[in-house]
PDB file of C-alpha atoms in Angstrom:
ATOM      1  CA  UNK N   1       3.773  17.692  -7.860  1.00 90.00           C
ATOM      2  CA  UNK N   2       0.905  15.165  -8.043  1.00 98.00           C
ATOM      3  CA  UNK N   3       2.882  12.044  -7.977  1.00 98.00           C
ATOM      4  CA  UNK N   4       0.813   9.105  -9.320  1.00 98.00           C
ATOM      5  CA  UNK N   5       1.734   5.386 -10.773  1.00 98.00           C
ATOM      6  CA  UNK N   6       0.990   1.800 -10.741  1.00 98.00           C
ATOM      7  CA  UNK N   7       1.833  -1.405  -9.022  1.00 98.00           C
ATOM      8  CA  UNK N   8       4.150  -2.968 -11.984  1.00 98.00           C
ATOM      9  CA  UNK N   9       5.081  -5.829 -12.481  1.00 98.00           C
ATOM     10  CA  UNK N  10       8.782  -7.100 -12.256  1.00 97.00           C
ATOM     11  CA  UNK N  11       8.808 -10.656 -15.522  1.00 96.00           C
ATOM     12  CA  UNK N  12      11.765 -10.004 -16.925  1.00 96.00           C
ATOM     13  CA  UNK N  13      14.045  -8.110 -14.349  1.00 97.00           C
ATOM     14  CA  UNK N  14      12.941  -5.937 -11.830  1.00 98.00           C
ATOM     15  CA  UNK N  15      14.153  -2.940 -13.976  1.00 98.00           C
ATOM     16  CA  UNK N  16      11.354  -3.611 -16.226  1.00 98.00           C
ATOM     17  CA  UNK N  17       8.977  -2.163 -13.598  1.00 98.00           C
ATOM     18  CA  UNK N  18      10.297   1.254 -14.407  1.00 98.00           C
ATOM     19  CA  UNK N  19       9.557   1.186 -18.324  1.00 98.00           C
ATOM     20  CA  UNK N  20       6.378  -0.120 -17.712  1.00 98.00           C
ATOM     21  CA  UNK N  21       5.570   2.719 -15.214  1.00 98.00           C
ATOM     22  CA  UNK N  22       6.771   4.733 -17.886  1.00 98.00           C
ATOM     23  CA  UNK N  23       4.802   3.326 -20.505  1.00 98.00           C
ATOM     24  CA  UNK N  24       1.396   3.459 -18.383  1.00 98.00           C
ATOM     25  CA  UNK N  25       2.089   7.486 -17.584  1.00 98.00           C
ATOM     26  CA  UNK N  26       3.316   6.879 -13.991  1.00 98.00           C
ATOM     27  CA  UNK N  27       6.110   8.276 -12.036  1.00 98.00           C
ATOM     28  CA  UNK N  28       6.153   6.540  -9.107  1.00 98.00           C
ATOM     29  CA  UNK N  29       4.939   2.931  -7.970  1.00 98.00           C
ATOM     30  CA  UNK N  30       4.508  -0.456  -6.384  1.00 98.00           C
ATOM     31  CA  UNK N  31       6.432  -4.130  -7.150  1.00 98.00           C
ATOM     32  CA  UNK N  32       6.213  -7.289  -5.549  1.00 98.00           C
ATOM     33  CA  UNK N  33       9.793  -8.584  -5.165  1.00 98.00           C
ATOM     34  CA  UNK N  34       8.445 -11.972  -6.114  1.00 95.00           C
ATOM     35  CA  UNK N  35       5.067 -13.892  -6.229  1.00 94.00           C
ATOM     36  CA  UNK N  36       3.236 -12.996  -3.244  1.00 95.00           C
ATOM     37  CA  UNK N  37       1.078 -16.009  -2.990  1.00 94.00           C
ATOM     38  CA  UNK N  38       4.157 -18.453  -2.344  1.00 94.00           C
ATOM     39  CA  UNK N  39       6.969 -18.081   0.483  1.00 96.00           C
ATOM     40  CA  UNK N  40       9.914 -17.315  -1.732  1.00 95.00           C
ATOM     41  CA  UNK N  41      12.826 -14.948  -1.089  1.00 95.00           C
ATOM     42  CA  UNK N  42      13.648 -11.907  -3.472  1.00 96.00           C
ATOM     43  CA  UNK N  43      15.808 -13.158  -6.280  1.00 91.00           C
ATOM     44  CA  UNK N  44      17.556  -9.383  -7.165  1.00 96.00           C
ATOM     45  CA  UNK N  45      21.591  -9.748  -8.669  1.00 95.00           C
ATOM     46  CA  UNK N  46      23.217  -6.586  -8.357  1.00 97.00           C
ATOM     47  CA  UNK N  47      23.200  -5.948 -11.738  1.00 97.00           C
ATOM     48  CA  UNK N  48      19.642  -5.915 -11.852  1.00 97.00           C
ATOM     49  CA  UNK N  49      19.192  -3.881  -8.487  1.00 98.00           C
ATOM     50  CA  UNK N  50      21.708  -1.019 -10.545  1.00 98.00           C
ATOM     51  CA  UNK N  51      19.640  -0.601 -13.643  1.00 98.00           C
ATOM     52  CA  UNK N  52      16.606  -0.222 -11.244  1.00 98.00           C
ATOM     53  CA  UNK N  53      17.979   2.296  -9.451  1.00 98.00           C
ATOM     54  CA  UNK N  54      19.764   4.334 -12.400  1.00 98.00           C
ATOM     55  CA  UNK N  55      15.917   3.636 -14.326  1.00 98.00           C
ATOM     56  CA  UNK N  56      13.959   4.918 -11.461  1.00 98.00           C
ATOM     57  CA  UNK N  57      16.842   8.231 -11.067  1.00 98.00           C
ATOM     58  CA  UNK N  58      17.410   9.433 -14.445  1.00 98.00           C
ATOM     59  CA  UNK N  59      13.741   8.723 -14.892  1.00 98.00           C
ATOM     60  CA  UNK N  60      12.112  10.321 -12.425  1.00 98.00           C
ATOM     61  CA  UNK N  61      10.219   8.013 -10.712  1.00 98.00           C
ATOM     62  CA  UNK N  62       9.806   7.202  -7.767  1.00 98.00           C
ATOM     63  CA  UNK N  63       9.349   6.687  -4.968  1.00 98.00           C
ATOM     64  CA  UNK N  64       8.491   3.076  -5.348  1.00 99.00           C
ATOM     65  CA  UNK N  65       7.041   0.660  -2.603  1.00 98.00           C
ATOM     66  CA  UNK N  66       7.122  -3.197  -2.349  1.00 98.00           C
ATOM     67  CA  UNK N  67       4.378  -4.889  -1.508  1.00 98.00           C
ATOM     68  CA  UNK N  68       5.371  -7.879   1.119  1.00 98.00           C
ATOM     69  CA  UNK N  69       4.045 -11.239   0.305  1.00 97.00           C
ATOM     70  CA  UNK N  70       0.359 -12.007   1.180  1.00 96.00           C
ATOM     71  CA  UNK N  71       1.343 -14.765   3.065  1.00 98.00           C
ATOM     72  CA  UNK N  72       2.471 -12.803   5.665  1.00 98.00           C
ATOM     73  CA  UNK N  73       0.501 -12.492   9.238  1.00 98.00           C
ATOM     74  CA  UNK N  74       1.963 -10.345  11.834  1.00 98.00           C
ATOM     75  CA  UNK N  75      -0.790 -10.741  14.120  1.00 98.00           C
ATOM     76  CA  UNK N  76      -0.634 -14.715  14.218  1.00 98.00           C
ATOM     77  CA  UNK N  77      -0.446 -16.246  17.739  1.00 98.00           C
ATOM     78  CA  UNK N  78       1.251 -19.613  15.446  1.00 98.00           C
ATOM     79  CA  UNK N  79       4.921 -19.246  16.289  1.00 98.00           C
ATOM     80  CA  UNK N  80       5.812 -21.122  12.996  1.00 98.00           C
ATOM     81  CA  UNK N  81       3.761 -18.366  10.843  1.00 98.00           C
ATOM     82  CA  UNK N  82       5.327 -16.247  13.188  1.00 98.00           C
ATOM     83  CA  UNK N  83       8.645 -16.615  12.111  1.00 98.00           C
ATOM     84  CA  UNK N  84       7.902 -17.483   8.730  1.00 98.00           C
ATOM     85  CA  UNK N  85       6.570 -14.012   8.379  1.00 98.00           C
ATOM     86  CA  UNK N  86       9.553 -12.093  10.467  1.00 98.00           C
ATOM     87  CA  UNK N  87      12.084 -13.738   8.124  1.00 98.00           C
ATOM     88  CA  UNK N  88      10.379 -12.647   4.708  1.00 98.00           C
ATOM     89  CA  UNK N  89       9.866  -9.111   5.836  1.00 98.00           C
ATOM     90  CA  UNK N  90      13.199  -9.097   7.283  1.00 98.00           C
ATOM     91  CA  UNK N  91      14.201 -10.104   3.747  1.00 98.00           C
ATOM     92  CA  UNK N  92      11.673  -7.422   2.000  1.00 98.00           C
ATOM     93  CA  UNK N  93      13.298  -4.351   3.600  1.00 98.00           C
ATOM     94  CA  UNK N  94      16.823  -6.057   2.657  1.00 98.00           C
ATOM     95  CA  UNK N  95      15.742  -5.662  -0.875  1.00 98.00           C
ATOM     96  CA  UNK N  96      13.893  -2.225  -0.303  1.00 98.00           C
ATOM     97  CA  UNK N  97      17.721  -0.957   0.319  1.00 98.00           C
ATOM     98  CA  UNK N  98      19.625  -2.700  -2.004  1.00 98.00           C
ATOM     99  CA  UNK N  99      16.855  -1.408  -4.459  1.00 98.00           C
ATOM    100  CA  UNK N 100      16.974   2.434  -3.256  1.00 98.00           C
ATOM    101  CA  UNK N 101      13.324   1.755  -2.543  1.00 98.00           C
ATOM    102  CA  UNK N 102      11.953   3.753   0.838  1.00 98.00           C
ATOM    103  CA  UNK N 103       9.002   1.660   1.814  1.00 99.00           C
ATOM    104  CA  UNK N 104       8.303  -1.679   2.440  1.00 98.00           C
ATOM    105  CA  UNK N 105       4.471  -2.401   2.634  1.00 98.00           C
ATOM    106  CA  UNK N 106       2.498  -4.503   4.709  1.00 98.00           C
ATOM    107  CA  UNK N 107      -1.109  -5.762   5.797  1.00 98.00           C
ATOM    108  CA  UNK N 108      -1.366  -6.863   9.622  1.00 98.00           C
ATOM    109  CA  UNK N 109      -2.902 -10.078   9.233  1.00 98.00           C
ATOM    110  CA  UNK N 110      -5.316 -11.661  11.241  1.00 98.00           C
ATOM    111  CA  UNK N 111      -5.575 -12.923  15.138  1.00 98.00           C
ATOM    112  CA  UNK N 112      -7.256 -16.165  14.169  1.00 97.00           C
ATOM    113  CA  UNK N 113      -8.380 -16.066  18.119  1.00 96.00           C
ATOM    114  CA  UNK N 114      -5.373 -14.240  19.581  1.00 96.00           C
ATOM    115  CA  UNK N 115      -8.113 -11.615  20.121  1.00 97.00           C
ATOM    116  CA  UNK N 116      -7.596  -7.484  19.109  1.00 97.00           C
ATOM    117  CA  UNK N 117      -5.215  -6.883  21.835  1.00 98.00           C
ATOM    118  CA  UNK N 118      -3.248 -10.062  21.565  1.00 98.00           C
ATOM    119  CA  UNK N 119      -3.076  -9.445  17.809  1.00 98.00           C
ATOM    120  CA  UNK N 120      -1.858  -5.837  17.533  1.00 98.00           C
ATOM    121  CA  UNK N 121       0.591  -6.786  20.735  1.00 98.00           C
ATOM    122  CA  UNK N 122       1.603 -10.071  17.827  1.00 98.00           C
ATOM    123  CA  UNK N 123       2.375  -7.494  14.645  1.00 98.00           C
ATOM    124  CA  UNK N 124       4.041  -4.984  16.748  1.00 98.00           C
ATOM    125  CA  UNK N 125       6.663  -7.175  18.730  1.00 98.00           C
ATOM    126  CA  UNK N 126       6.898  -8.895  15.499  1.00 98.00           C
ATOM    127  CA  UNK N 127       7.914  -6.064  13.380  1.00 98.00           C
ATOM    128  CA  UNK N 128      10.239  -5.093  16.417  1.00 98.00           C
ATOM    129  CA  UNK N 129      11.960  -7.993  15.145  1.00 98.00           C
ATOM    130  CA  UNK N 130      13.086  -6.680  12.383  1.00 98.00           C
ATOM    131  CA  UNK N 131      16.526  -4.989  11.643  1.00 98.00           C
ATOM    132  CA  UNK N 132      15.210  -2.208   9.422  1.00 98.00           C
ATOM    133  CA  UNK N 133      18.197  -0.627   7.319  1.00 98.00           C
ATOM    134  CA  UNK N 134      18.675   3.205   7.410  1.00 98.00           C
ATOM    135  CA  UNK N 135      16.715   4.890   4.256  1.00 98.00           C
ATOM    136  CA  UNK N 136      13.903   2.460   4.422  1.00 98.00           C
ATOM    137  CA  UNK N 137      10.249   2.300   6.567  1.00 98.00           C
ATOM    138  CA  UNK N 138       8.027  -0.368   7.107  1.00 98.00           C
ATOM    139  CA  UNK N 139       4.485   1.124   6.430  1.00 99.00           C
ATOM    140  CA  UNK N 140       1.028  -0.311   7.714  1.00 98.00           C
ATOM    141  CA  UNK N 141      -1.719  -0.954   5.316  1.00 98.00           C
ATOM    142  CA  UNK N 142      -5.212  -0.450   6.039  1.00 98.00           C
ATOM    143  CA  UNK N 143      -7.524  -3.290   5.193  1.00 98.00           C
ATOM    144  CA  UNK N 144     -10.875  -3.931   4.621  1.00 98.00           C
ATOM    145  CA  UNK N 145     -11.451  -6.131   7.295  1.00 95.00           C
ATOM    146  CA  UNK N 146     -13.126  -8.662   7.458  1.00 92.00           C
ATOM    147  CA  UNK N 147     -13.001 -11.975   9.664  1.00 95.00           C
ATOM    148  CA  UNK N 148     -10.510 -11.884  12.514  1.00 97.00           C
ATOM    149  CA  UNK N 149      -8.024  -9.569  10.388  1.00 97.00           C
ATOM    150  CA  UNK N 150      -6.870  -6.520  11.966  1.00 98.00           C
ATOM    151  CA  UNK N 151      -6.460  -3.111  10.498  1.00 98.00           C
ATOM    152  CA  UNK N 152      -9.695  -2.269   9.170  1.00 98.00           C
ATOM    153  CA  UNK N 153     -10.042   0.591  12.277  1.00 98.00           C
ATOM    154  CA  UNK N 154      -7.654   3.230  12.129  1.00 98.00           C
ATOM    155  CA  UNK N 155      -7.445   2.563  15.816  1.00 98.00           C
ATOM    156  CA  UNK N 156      -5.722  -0.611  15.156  1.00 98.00           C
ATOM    157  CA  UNK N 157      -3.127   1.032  13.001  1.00 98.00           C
ATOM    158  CA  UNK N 158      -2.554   4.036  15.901  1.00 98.00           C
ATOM    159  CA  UNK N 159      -2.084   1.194  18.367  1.00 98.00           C
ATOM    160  CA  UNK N 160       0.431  -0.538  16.325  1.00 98.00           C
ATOM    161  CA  UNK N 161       2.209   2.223  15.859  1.00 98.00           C
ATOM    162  CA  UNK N 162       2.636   2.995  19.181  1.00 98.00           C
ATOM    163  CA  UNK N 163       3.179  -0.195  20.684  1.00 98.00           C
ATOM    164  CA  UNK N 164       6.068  -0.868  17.982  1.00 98.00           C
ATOM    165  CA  UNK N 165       9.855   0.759  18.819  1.00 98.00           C
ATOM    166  CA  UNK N 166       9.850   0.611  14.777  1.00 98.00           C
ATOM    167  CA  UNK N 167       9.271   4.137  13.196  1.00 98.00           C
ATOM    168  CA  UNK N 168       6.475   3.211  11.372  1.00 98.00           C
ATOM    169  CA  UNK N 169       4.260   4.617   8.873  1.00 98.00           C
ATOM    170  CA  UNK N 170       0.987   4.356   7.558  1.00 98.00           C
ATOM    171  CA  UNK N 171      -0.295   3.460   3.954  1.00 98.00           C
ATOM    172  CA  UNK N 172      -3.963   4.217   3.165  1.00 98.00           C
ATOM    173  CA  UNK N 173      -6.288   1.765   1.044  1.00 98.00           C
ATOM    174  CA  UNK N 174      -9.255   3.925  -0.279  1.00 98.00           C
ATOM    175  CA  UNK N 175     -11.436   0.838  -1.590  1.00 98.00           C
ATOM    176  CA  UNK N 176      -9.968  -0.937   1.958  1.00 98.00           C
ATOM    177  CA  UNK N 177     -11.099   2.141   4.335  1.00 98.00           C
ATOM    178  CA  UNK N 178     -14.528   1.952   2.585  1.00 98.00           C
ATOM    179  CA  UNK N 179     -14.820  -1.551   2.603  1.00 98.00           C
ATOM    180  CA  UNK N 180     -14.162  -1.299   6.680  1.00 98.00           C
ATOM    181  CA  UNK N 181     -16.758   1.496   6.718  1.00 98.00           C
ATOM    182  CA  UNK N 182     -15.213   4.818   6.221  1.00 98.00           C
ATOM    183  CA  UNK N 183     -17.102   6.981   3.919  1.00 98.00           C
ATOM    184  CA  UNK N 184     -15.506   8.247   0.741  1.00 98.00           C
ATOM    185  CA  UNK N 185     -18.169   8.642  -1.547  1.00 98.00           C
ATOM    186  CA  UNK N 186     -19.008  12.279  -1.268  1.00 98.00           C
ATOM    187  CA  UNK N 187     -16.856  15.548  -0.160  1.00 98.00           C
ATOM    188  CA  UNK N 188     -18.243  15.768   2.696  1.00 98.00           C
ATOM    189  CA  UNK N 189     -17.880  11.956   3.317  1.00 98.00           C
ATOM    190  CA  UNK N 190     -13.733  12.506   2.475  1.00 98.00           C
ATOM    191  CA  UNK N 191     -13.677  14.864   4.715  1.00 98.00           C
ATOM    192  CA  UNK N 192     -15.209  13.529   7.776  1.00 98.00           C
ATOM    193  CA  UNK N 193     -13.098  10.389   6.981  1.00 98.00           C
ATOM    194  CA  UNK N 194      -9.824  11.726   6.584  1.00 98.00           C
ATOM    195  CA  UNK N 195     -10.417  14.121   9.891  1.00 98.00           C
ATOM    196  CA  UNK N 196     -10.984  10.810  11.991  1.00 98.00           C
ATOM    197  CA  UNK N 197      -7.807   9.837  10.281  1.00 98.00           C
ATOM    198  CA  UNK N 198      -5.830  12.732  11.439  1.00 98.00           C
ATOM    199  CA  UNK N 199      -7.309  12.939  14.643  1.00 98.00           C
ATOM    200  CA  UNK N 200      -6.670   9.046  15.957  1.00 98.00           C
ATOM    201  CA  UNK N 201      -3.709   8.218  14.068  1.00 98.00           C
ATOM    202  CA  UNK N 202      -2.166  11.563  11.982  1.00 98.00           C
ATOM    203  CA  UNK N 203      -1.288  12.794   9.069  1.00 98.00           C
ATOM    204  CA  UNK N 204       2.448  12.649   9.521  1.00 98.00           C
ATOM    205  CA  UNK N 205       2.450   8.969   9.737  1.00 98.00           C
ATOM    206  CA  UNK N 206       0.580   9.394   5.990  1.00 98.00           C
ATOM    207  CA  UNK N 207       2.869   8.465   3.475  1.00 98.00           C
ATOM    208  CA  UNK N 208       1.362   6.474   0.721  1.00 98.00           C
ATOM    209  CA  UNK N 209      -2.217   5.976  -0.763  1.00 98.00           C
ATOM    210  CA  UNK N 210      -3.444   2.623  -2.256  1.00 98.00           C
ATOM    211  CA  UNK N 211      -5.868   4.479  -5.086  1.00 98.00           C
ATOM    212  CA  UNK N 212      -8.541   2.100  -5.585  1.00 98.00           C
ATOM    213  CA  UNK N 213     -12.589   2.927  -6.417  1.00 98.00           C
ATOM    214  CA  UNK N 214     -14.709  -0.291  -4.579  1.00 98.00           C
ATOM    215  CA  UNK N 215     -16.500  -2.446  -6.814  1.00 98.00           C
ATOM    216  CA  UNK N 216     -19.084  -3.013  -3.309  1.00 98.00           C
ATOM    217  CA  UNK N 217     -20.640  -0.855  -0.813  1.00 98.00           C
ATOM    218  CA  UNK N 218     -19.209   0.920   2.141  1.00 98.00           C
ATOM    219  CA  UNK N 219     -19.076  -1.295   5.256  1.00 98.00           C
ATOM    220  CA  UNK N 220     -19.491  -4.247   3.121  1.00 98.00           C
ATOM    221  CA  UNK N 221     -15.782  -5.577   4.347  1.00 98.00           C
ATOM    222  CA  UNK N 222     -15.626  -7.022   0.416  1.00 97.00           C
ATOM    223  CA  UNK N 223     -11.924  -6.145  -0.843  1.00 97.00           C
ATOM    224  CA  UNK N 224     -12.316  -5.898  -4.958  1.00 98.00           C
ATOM    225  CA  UNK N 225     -11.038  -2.932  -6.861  1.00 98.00           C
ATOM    226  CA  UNK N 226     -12.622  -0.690  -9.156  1.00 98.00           C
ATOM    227  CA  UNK N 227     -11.751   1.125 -11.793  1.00 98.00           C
ATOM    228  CA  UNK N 228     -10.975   5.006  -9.837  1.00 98.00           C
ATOM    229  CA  UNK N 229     -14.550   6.796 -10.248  1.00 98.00           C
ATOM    230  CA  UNK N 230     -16.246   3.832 -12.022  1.00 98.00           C
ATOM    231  CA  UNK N 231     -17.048   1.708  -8.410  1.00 98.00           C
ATOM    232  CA  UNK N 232     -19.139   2.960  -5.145  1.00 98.00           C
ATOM    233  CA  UNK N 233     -16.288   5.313  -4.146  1.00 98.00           C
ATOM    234  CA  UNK N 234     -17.616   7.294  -7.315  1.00 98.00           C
ATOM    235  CA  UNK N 235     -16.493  10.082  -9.407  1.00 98.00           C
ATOM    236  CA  UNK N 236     -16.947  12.852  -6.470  1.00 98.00           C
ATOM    237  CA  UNK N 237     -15.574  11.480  -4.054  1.00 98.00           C
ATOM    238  CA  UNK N 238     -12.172  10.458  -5.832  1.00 98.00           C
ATOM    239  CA  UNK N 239     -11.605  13.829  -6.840  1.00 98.00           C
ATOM    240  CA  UNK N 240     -13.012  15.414  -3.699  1.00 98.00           C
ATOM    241  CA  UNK N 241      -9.574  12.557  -1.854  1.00 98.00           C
ATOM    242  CA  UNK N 242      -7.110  13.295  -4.429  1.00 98.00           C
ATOM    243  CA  UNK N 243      -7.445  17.128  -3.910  1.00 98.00           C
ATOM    244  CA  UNK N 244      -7.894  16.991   0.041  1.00 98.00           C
ATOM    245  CA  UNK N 245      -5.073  18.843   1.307  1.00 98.00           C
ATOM    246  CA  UNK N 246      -3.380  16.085   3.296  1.00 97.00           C
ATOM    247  CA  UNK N 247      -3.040  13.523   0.045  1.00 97.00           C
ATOM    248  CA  UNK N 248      -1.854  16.131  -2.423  1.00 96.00           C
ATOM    249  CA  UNK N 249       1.647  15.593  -1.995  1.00 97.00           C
ATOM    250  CA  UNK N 250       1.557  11.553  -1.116  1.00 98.00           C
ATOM    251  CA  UNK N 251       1.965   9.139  -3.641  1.00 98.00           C
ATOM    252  CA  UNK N 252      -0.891   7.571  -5.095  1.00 98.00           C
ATOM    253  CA  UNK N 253       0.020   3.624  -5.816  1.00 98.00           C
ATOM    254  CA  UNK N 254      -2.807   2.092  -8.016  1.00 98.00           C
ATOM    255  CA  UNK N 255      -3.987  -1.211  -7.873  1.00 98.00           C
ATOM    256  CA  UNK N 256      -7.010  -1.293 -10.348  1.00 98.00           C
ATOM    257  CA  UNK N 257      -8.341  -4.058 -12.141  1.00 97.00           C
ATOM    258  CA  UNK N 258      -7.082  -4.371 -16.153  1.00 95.00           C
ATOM    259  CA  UNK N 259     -10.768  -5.314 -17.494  1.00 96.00           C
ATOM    260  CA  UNK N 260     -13.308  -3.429 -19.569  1.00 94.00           C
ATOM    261  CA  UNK N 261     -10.708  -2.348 -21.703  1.00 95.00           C
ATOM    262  CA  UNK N 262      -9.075  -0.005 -19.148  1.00 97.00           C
ATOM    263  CA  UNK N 263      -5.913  -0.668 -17.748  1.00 96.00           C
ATOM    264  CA  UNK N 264      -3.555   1.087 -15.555  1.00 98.00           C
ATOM    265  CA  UNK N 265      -2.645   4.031 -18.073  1.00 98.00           C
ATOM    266  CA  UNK N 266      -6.237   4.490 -18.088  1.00 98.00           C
ATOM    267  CA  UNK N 267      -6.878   4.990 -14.407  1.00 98.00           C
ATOM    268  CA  UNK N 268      -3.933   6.848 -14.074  1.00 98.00           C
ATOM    269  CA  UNK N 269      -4.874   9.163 -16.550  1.00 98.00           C
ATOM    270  CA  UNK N 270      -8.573   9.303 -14.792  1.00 98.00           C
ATOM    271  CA  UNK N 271      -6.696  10.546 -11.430  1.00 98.00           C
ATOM    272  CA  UNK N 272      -4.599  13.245 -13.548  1.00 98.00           C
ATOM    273  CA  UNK N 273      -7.722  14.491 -14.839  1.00 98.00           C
ATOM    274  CA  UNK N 274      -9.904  14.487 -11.511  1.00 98.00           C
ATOM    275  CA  UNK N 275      -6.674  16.719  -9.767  1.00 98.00           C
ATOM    276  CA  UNK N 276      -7.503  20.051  -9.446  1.00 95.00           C
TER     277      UNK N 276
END
């Protein structure tokens, strides 16, 4: 079941997310617990947390992801950011469970001098930190990266993975991965991407996708979204990721601009129509 939806937002009550998902065509999706550009700590009441999680079941959707603040840098030699960024995961997968919600997304940050190794050794003894509750995973974003911000190489994910006693997993950018350099704008291009993928880090640590078309060129390390088939990613090659074997049966979170007079219902609409 091709399981496709938007990152929603939560004005009003975090239960909103799931009408709005609903509204848009989705069935599963992304929140922020709060605004990511501020440190702030979730702000759920039980009440609200219960009609989220009876929306989301009787609904059908799911599952859903939150996005941890952008604030946070795992890879920071600063022991102030350091902690800082420990304490509002710690505090994102806290809400993941009360909210039934399996994964808890994050970006690595950047080593700001620490160097590669000192910054993947940073984000993994970081998130070793953390006192993940049962039913809930801390997944690894790819980025586009550029500057001294790590996860752009799917080496740098691998690494973290195994240097961290957390059970991690991995979450997949498209516009990110091209951004870094991995092709994605032809079949062939997918497929040559996605076997590096597999073969350095695997597709059992695959369990979401960040569905985003690039409004730059591959390698460019520029992070802006595109509408899905409408940027450099193109037409073909979003249709030749959504129906590669490994990504038929991971959820597709979308992130795409509202411009143009498309908006999420129309993108996720586009990616029902490119599945095969």
């Amino acid at each position: 079941m091709l399981r496709v939806g938007a990152h929603e937002s939560i004005a009003g009550g975090v239960y909103n997310a799931v009408d709005s998902q609903l509204d848009d065509g989705g069935n599963c999706g992304q929140i922020f617990t709060h605004s990511p550009q501020v440190w702030q700590d979730p702000n759920i009441d039980d009440d609200e947390a219960e009609q989220f999680r009876a929306k989301s079941t009787d609904n059908d959707v799911g599952p859903w992801v939150i996005h941890s603040s952008y604030l946070v840098n795992l890879c920071t030699p600063k022991d102030g950011l350091r902690e800082k960024s420990i304490d509002s995961m710690q505090k994102e997968v806290d809400a993941a469970a009360k909210l039934d919600v399996p994964y808890v997304n994050v970006h690595l940050g950047a080593h700001t001098g620490a160097g590669v190794d000192g910054g993947l050794d940073n984000a993994a003894s970081a998130l070793d930190e953390l006192d993940v509750p049962d039913g809930v995973t801390v997944l690894v974003e790819s980025d586009a990266g550029s500057g001294t911000k790590l996860g752009g190489d799917f080496d740098h994910l691998a690494e973290v993975l195994d240097r961290s006693a957390q059970d991690l997993e991995v979450c997949l950018d498209t516009a990110h991965m091209f951004a870094a350099g991995y092709d994605l704008s032809s079949p062939e291009a997918v497929a040559e991407t996605l076997a590096e993928f597999d073969d350095v880090v695997g597709f059992e640590k695959l369990s979401c996708v960040h569905l985003n078309d690039s409004k730059h060129e591959c390698g460019t390390n520029k992070d802006e979204h595109a509408h899905v088939g409408e940027g450099y990613i193109g037409e073909d090659g979003m249709r030749a990721f959504v129906n590669h074997e490994a990504v038929r049966e991971v959820p597709l979170v979308l992130e795409t601009p509202t411009e143009d007079g498309k908006s999420f219902a129309w993108n996720i609409q586009r990616v029902k129509d490119l599945r095969e």
